[in-house]
Short mmCIF file of C-alpha atoms and ligand atoms in Angstrom, two decimals:
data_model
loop_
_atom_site.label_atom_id
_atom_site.label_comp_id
_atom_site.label_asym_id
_atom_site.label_seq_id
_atom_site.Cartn_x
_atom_site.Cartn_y
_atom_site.Cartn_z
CA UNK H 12 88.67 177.34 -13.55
CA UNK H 13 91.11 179.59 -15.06
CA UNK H 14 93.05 182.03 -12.71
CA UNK H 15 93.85 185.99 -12.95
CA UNK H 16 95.84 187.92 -10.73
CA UNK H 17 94.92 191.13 -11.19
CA UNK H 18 97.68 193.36 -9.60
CA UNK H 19 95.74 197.34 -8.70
CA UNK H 20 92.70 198.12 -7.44
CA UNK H 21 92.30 201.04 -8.98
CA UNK H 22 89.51 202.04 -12.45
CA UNK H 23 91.56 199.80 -14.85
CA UNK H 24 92.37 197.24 -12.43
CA UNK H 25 88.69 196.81 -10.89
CA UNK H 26 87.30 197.26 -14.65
CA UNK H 27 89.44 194.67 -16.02
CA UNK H 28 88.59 191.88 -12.63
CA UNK H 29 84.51 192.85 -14.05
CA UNK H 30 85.12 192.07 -17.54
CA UNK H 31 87.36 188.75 -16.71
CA UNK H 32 85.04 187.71 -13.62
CA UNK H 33 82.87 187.68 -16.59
CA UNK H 34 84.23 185.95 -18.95
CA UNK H 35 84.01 183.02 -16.53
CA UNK H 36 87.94 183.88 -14.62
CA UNK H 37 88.24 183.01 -10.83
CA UNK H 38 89.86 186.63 -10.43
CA UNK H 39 92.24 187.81 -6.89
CA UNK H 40 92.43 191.82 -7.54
CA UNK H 41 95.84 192.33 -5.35
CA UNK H 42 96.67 195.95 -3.84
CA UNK H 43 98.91 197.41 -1.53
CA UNK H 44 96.68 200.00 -0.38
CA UNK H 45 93.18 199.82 1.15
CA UNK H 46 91.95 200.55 -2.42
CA UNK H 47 91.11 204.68 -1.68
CA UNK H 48 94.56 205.42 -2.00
CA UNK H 49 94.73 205.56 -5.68
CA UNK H 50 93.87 208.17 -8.59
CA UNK H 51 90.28 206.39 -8.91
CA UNK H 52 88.08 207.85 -7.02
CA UNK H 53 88.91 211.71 -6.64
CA UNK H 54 88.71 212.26 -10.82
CA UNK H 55 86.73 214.96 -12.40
CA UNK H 56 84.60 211.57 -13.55
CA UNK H 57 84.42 212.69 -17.38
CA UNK H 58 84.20 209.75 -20.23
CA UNK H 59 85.79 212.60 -22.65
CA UNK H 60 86.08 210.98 -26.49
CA UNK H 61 86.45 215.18 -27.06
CA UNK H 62 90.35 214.24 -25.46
CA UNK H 63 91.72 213.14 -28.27
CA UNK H 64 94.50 215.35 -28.23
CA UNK H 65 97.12 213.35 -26.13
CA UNK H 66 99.10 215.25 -23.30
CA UNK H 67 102.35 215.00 -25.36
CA UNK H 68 101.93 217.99 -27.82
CA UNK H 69 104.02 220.92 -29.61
CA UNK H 70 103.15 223.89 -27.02
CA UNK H 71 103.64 222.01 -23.93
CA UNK H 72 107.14 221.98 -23.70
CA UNK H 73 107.58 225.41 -23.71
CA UNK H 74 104.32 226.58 -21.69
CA UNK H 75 105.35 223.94 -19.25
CA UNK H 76 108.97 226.01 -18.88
CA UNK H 77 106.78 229.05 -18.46
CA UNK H 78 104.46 227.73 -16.03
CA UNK H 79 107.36 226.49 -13.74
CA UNK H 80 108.25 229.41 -11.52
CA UNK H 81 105.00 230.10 -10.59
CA UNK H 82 104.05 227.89 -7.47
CA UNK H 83 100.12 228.28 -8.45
CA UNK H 84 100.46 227.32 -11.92
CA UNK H 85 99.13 223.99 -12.90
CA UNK H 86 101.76 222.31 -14.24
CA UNK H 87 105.20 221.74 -12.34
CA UNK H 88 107.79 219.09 -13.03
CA UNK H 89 110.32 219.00 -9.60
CA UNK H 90 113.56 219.35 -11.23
CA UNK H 91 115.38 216.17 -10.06
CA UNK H 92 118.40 214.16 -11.14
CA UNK H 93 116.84 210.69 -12.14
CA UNK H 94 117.82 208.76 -14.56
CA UNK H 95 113.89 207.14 -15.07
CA UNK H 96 112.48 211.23 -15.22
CA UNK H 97 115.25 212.15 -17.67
CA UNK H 98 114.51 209.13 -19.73
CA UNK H 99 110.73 209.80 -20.08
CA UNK H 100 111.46 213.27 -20.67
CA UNK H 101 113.48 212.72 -23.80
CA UNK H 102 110.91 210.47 -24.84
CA UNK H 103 108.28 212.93 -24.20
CA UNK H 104 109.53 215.74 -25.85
CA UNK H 105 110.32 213.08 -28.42
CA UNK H 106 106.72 212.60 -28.71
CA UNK H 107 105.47 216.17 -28.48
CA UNK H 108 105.18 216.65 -32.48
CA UNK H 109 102.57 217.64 -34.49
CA UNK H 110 102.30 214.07 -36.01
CA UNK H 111 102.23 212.56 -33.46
CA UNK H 112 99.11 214.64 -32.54
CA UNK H 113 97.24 213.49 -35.74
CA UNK H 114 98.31 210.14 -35.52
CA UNK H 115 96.98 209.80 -31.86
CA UNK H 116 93.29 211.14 -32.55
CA UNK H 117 91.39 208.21 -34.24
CA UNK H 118 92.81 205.77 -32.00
CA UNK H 119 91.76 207.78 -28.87
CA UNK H 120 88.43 208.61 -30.15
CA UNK H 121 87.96 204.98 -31.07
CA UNK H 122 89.17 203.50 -27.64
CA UNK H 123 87.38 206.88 -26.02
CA UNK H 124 83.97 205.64 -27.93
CA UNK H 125 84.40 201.84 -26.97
CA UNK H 126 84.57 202.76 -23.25
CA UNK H 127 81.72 205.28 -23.14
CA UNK H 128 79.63 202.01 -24.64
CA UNK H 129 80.89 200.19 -21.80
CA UNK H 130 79.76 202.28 -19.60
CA UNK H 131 76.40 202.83 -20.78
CA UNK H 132 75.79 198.90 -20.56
CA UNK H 133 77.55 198.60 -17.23
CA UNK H 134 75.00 201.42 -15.80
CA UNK H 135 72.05 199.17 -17.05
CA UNK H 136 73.44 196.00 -14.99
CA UNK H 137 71.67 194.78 -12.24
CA UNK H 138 73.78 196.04 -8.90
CA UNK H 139 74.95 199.31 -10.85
CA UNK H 140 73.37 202.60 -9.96
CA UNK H 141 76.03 205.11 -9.98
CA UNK H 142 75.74 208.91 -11.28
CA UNK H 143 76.32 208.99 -14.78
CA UNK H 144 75.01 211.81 -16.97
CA UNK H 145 75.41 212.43 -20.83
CA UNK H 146 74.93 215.90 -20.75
CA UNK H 147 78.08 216.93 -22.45
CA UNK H 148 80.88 219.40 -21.27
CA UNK H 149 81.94 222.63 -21.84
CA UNK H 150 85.82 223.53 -22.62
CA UNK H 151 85.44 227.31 -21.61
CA UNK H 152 87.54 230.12 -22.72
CA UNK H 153 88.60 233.42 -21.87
CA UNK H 154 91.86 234.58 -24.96
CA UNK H 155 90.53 235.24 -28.06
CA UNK H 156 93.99 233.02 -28.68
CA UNK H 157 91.95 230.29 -26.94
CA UNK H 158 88.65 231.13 -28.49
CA UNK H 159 90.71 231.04 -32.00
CA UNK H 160 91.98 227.53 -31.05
CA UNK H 161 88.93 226.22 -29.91
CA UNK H 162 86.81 227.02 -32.42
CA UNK H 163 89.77 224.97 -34.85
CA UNK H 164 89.96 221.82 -32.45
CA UNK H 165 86.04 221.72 -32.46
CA UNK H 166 86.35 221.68 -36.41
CA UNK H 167 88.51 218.86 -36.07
CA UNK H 168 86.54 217.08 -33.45
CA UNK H 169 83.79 217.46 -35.93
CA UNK H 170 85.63 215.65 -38.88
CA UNK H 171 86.71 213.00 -36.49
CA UNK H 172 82.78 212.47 -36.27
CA UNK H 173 82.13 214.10 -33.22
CA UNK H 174 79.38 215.74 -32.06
CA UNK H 175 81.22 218.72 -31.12
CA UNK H 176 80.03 222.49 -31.59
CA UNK H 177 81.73 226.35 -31.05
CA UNK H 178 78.93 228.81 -28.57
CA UNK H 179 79.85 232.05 -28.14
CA UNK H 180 79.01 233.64 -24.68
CA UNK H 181 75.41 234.11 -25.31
CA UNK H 182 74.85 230.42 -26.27
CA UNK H 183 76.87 229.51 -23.37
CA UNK H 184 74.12 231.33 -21.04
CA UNK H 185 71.53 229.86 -23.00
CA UNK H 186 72.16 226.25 -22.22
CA UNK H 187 73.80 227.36 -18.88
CA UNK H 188 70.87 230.02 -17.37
CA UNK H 189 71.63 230.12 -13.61
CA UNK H 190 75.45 230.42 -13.95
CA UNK H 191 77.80 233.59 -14.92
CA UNK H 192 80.60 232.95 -16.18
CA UNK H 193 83.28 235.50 -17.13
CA UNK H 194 84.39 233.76 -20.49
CA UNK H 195 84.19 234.68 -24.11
CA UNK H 196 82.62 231.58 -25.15
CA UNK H 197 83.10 227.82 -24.89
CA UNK H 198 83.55 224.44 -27.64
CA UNK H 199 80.28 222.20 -26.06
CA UNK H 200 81.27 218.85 -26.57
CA UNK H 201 77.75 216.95 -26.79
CA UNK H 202 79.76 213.71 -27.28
CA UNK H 203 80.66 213.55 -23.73
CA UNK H 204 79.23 212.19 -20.35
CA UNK H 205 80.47 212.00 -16.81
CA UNK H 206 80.01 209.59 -13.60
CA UNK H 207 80.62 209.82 -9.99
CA UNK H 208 84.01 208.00 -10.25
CA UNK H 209 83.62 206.73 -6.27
CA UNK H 210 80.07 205.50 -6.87
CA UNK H 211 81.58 203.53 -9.99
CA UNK H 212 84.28 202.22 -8.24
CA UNK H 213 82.10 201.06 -5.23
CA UNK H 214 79.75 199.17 -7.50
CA UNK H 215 82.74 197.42 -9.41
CA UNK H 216 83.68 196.10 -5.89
CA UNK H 217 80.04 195.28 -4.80
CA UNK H 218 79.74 193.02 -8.53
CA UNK H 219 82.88 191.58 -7.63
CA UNK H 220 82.83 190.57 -4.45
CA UNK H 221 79.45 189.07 -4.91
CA UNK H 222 80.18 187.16 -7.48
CA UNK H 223 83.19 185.14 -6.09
CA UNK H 224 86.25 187.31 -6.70
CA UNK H 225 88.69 188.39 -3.47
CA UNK H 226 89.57 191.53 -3.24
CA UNK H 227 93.22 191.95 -1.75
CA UNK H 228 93.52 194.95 0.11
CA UNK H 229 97.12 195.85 1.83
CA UNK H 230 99.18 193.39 -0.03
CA UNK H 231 101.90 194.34 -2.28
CA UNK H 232 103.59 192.67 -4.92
CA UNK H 233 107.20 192.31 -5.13
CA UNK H 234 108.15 189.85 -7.60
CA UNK H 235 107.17 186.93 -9.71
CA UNK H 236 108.53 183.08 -10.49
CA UNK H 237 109.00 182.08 -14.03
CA UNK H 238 108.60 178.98 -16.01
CA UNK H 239 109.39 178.40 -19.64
CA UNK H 240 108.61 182.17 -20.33
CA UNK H 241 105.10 182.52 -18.00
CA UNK H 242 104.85 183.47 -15.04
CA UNK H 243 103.56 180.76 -12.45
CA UNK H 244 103.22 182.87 -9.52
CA UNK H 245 103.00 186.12 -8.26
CA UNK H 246 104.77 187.05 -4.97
CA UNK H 247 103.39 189.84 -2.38
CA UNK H 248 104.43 190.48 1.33
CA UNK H 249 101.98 187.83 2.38
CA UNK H 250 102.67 185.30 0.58
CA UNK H 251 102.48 183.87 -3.06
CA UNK H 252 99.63 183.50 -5.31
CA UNK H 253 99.24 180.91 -8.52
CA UNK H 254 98.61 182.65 -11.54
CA UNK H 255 97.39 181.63 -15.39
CA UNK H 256 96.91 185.33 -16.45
CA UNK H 257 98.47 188.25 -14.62
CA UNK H 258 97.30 191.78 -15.10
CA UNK H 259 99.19 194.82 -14.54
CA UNK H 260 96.93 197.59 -13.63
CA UNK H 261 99.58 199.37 -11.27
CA UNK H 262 98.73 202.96 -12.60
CA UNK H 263 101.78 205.22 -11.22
CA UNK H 264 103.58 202.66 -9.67
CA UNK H 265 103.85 200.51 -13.19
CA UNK H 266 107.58 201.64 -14.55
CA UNK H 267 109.03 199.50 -11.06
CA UNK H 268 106.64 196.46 -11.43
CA UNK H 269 107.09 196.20 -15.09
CA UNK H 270 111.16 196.64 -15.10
CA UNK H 271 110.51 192.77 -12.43
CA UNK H 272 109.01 191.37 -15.76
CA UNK H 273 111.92 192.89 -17.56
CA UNK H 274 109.78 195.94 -19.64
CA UNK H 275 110.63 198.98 -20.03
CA UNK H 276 107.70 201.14 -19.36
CA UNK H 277 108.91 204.91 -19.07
CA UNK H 278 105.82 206.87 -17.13
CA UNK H 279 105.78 209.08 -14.32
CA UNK H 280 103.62 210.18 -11.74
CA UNK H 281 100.97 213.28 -12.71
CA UNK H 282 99.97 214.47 -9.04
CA UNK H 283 96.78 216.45 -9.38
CA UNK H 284 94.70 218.01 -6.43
CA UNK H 285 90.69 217.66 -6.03
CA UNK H 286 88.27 219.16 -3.67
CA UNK H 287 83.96 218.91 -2.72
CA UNK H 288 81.43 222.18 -2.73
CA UNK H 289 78.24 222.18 -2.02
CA UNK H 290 76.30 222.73 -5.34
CA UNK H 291 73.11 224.16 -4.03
CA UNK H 292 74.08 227.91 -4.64
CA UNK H 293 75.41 226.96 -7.83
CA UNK H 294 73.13 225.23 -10.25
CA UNK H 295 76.18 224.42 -13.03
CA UNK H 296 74.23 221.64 -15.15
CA UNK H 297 77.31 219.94 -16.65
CA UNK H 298 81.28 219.69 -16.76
CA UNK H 299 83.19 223.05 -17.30
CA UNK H 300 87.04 222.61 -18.29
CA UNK H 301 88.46 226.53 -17.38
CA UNK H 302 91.15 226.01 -20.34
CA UNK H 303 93.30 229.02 -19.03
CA UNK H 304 93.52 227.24 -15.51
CA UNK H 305 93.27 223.87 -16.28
CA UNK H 306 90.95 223.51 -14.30
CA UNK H 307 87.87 220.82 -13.94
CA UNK H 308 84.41 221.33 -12.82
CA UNK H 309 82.21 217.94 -12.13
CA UNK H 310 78.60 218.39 -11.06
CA UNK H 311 77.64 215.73 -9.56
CA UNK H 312 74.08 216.04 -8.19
CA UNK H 313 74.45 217.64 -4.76
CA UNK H 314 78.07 218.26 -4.52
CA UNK H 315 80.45 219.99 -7.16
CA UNK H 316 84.17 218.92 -7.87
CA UNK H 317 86.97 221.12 -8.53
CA UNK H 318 90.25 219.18 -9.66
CA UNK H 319 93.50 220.15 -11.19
CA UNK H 320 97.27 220.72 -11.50
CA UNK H 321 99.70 218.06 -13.35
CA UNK H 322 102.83 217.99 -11.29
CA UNK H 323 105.31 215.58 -12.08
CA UNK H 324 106.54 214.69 -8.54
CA UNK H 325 107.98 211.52 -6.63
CA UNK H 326 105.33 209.40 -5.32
CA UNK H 327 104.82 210.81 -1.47
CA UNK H 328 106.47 214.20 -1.69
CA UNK H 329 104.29 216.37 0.50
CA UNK H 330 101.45 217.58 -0.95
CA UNK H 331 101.89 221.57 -2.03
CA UNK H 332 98.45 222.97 -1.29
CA UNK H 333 99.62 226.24 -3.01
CA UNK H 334 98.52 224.51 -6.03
CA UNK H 335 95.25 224.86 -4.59
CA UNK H 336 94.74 227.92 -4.56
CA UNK H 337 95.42 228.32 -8.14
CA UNK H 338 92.65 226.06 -8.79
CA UNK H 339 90.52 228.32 -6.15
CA UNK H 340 91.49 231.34 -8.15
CA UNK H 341 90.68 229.87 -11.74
CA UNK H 342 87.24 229.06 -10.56
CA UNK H 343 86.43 232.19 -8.70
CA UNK H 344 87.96 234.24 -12.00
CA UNK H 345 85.64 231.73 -13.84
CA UNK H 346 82.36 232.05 -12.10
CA UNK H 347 82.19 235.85 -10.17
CA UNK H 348 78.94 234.66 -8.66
CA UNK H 349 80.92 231.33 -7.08
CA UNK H 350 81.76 231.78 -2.80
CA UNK H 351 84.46 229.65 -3.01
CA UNK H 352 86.29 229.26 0.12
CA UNK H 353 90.22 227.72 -0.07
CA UNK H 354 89.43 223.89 1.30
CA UNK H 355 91.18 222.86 4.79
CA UNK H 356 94.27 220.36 3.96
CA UNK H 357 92.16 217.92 5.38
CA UNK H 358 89.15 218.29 2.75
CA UNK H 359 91.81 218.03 0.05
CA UNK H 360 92.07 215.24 -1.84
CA UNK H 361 95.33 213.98 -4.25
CA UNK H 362 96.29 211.08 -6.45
CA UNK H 363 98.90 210.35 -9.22
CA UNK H 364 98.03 209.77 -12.58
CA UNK H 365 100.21 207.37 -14.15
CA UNK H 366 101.69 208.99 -17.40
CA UNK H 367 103.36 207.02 -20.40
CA UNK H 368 105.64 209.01 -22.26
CA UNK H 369 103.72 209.74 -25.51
CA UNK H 370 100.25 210.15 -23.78
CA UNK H 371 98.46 207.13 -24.43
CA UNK H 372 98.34 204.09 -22.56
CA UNK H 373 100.16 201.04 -22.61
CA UNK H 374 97.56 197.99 -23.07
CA UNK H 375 98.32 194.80 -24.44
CA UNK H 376 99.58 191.22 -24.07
CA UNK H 377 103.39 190.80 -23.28
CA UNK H 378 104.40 188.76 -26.34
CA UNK H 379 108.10 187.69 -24.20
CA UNK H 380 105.73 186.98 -21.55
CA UNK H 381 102.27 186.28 -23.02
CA UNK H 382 100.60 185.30 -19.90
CA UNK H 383 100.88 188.92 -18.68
CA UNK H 384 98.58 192.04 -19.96
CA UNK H 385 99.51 195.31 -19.51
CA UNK H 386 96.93 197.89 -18.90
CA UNK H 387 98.39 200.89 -17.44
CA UNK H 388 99.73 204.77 -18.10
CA UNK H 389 96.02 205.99 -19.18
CA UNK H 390 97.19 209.76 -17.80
CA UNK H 391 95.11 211.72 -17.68
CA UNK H 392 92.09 209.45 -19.24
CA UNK H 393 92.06 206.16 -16.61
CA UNK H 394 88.68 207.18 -16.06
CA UNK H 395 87.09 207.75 -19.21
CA UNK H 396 88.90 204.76 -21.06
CA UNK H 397 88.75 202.28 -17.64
CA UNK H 398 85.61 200.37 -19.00
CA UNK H 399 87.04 200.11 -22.14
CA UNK H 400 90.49 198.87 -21.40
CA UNK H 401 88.78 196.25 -18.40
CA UNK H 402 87.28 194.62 -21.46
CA UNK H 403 90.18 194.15 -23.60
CA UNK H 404 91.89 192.94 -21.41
CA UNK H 405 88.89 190.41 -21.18
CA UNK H 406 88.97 190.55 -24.95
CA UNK H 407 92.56 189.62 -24.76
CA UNK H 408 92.64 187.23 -22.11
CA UNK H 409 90.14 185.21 -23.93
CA UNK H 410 92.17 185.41 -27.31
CA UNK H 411 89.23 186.73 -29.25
CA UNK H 412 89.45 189.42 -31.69
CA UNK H 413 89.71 193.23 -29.89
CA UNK H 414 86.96 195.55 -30.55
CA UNK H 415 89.39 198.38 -30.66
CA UNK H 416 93.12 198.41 -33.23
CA UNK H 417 95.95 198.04 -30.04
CA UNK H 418 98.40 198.57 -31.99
CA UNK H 419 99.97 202.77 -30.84
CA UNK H 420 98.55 201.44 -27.55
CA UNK H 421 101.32 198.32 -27.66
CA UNK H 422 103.41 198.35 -23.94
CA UNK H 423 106.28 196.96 -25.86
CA UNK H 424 106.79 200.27 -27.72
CA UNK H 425 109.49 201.83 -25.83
CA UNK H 426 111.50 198.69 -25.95
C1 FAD Q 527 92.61 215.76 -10.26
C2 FAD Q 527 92.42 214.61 -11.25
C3 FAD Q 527 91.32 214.61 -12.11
C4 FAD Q 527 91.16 213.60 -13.04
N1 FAD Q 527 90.04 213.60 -13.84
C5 FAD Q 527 89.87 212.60 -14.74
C6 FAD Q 527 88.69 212.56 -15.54
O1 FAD Q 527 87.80 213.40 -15.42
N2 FAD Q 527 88.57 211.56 -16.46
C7 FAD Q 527 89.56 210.61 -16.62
O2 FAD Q 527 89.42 209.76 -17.49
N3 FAD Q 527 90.65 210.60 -15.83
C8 FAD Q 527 90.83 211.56 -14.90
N4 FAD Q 527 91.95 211.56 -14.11
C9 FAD Q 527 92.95 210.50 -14.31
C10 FAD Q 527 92.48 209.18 -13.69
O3 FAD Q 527 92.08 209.42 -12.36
C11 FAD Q 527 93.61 208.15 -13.75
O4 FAD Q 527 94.05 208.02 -15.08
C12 FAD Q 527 93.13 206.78 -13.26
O5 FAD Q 527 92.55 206.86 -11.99
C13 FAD Q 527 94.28 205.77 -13.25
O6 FAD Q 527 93.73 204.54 -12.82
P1 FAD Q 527 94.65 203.28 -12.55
O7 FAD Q 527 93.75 202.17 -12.16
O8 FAD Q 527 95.57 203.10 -13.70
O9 FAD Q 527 95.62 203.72 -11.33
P2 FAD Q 527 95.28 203.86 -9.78
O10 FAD Q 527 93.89 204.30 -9.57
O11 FAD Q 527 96.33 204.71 -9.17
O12 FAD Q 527 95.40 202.37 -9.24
C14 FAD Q 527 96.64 201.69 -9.22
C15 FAD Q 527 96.64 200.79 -8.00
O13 FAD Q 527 97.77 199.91 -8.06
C16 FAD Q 527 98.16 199.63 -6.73
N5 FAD Q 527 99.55 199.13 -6.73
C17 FAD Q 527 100.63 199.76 -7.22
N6 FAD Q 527 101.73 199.00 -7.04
C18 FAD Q 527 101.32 197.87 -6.43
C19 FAD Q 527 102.00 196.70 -5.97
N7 FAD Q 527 103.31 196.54 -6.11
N8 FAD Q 527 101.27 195.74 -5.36
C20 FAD Q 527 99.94 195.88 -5.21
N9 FAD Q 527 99.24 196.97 -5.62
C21 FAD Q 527 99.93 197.95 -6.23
C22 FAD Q 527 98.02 200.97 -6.03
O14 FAD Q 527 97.92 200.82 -4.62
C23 FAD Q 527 96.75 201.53 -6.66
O15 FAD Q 527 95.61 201.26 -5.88
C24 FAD Q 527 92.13 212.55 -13.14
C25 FAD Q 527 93.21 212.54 -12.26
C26 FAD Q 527 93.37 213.54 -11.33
C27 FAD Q 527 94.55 213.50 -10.40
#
């Protein structure tokens, strides 16, 4: 039987072990952390083809600037001297063009599209039965700057073939009754659904362990042997592991892991901030985006999550729960009927999405080192695209033809 080391436990890393277990692999999913220490499981859950706008665009450069000196805002880069932040910043900003923008969309809707399929099948297989709910979401407003934009990016949305559509306030209220919301109107993507991103991840463990794959919990990776241009083995702090097919699903921690197989892979780590409510005195029927604070709003069944904040931070700085209470703000300014007290530290949840420097991801197979995928620096869309991308890499590992053109998505693009 054919081997895979799949290196993360995280959505992509999990989702790829499903699709490989499969395809008939004998797959080890290796990870350094008890798998809950990732960015999987705390997500706002949406399966959003309505992103297809990546996160490296014209305004966000200088909004970014802006945003900076105030400690609630929800985007913060910690100025640092760093040679691997300064290179993904050039690249970034690099990136950040109106081109780029246009040339981004069909790809992301089409890898966007892919996944949401995925998901729809996976949610049918025997031993699946987490929350998933294609209700659509609402990108709320409150500028008419906003409103003005909106109503252009659902125009677009449309052309790209989505079902996408502009309500004003009063059609807001009239597919959202029991909820008041302080906003002059909102873009209702129908084309999107959302899951309970720890009930999904749960279940990919449950399939996998069942059917035969180990699950390596606490073990981390720190190099790799090499023979005639493959790598033979992969080597953790507990020993080493023989390998046909390695994948490299190390979301934030991917730049270090793929600079051992020589690539460079400029991304840095998004922190964002999530918390729980209790939904019962507040009947919201589907995902809210609060554009002005960034903010997202999951319902999912009894509970409600409230996630936010992009701050481009080393891996275990402190957490800076004043970027809570912006989030607590937005939604309160958002919803005047909403109690929302500021969660205890304790209640707060954080993880680090793992952001490429031009906003999509990096999937694909190494071609100096074709034995390794890549399937990493998803941003701000592991989530959404994490069915997709676990089978491509399936698709890939098995050399048949990809459902979905990798090409922009190629790791090898930086170099
Ligand atoms: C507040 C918030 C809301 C979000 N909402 C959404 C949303 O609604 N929809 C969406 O699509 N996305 C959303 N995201 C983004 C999404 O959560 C991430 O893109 C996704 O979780 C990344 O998954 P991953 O598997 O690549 O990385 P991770 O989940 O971080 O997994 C990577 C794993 O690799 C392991 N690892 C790293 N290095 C090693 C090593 N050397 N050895 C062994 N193991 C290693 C780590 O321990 C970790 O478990 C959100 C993120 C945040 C923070």
């Amino acid at each position: 039987m054919k081997t895979a080391i799949v290196i993360g436990g995280g959505i992509i890393g999990l989702s790829s072990a499903y699709y490989l277990s499969r395809a008939g692999w004998q797959v080890t999913v290796i990870d350094k952390g008890n798998r809950r220490n990732n960015c999987s499981t705390g997500n706002a859950g949406y399966i959003c083809p309505s992103h297809f706008v990546p996160l490296a665009t014209p305004g966000i450069v200088s909004q970014g600037l802006k945003w900076m000196l105030n400690s609630r805002s929800p985007f913060y880069v910690q100025p640092r001297l760093s040679w691997p932040l300064i290179q993904w910043g050039i690249q970034f900003m690099r990136s950040a063009t109106a081109q780029h923008v246009q040339a981004s969309a069909r790809p992301l809707r089409d890898i966007a599209m892919f996944s949401m399929a995925c998901y729809e099948e996976l949610k049918k297989e025997p031993g699946f039965d987490f929350f998933y709910a294609h209700d659509g979401m609402l990108e709320a407003v409150q500028t008419a700057e906003n409103a003005h934009h909106a109503q252009e990016t659902a125009k677009i949305a449309r052309d790209l073939g989505l079902d996408a559509e502009w309500l004003d306030k009063d059609g807001v209220k009239a597919i959202e009754p029991d909820v008041e919301m302080n906003i002059r109107g909102a873009t209702w993507f129908r084309c999107d659904a959302h899951c309970n991103p720890e009930q999904l991840v749960q279940n990919l463990e449950q399939y996998l362990l069942k059917n035969g794959a180990v699950l390596q919990v606490d073990t981390e990776v720190t190099g790799f042997s090499k023979q005639n241009g493959a790598i033979t083995q992969v080597q953790t702090d507990k020993g080493t592991y023989n390998a046909d097919l390695v994948v490299l699903a190390t979301g934030s921690w991917s730049r270090e892991m793929a600079a051992k197989l020589d690539l460079s892979l400029p991304l840095v780590a998004g922190r964002g901030y999530s918390f729980l409510a209790n939904a019962s005195d507040f009947p919201l029927r589907r995902p809210v985006i609060l554009t002005e604070g960034r903010v997202a709003v999951s319902p999912f069944e009894e509970q409600i999550r409230f996630g936010g904040t992009m701050e481009i931070t080393p891996i275990n700085t402190p957490p800076r729960y004043k970027r809570v209470e912006g989030i607590v703000q937005s939604a309160r300014d958002f919803f005047p009927q909403l109690k929302l007290d500021q969660p205890k530290a304790e209640d707060i949840w954080y993880g680090y999405r793992p952001c490429s420097a031009d906003g999509l991801p990096y999937i694909g197979r190494l071609q100096k080192t074709p034995n390794v995928i890549v399937a990493t620096g998803h941003s701000m869309l592991g989530l959404s695209l994490g069915a997709g991308t676990g089978k491509l890499v399936a698709e890939l590992a098995e050399e048949e033809v990809v459902s979905v053109d990798l090409g922009v998505f190629s790791p090898e693009r930086f170099g």
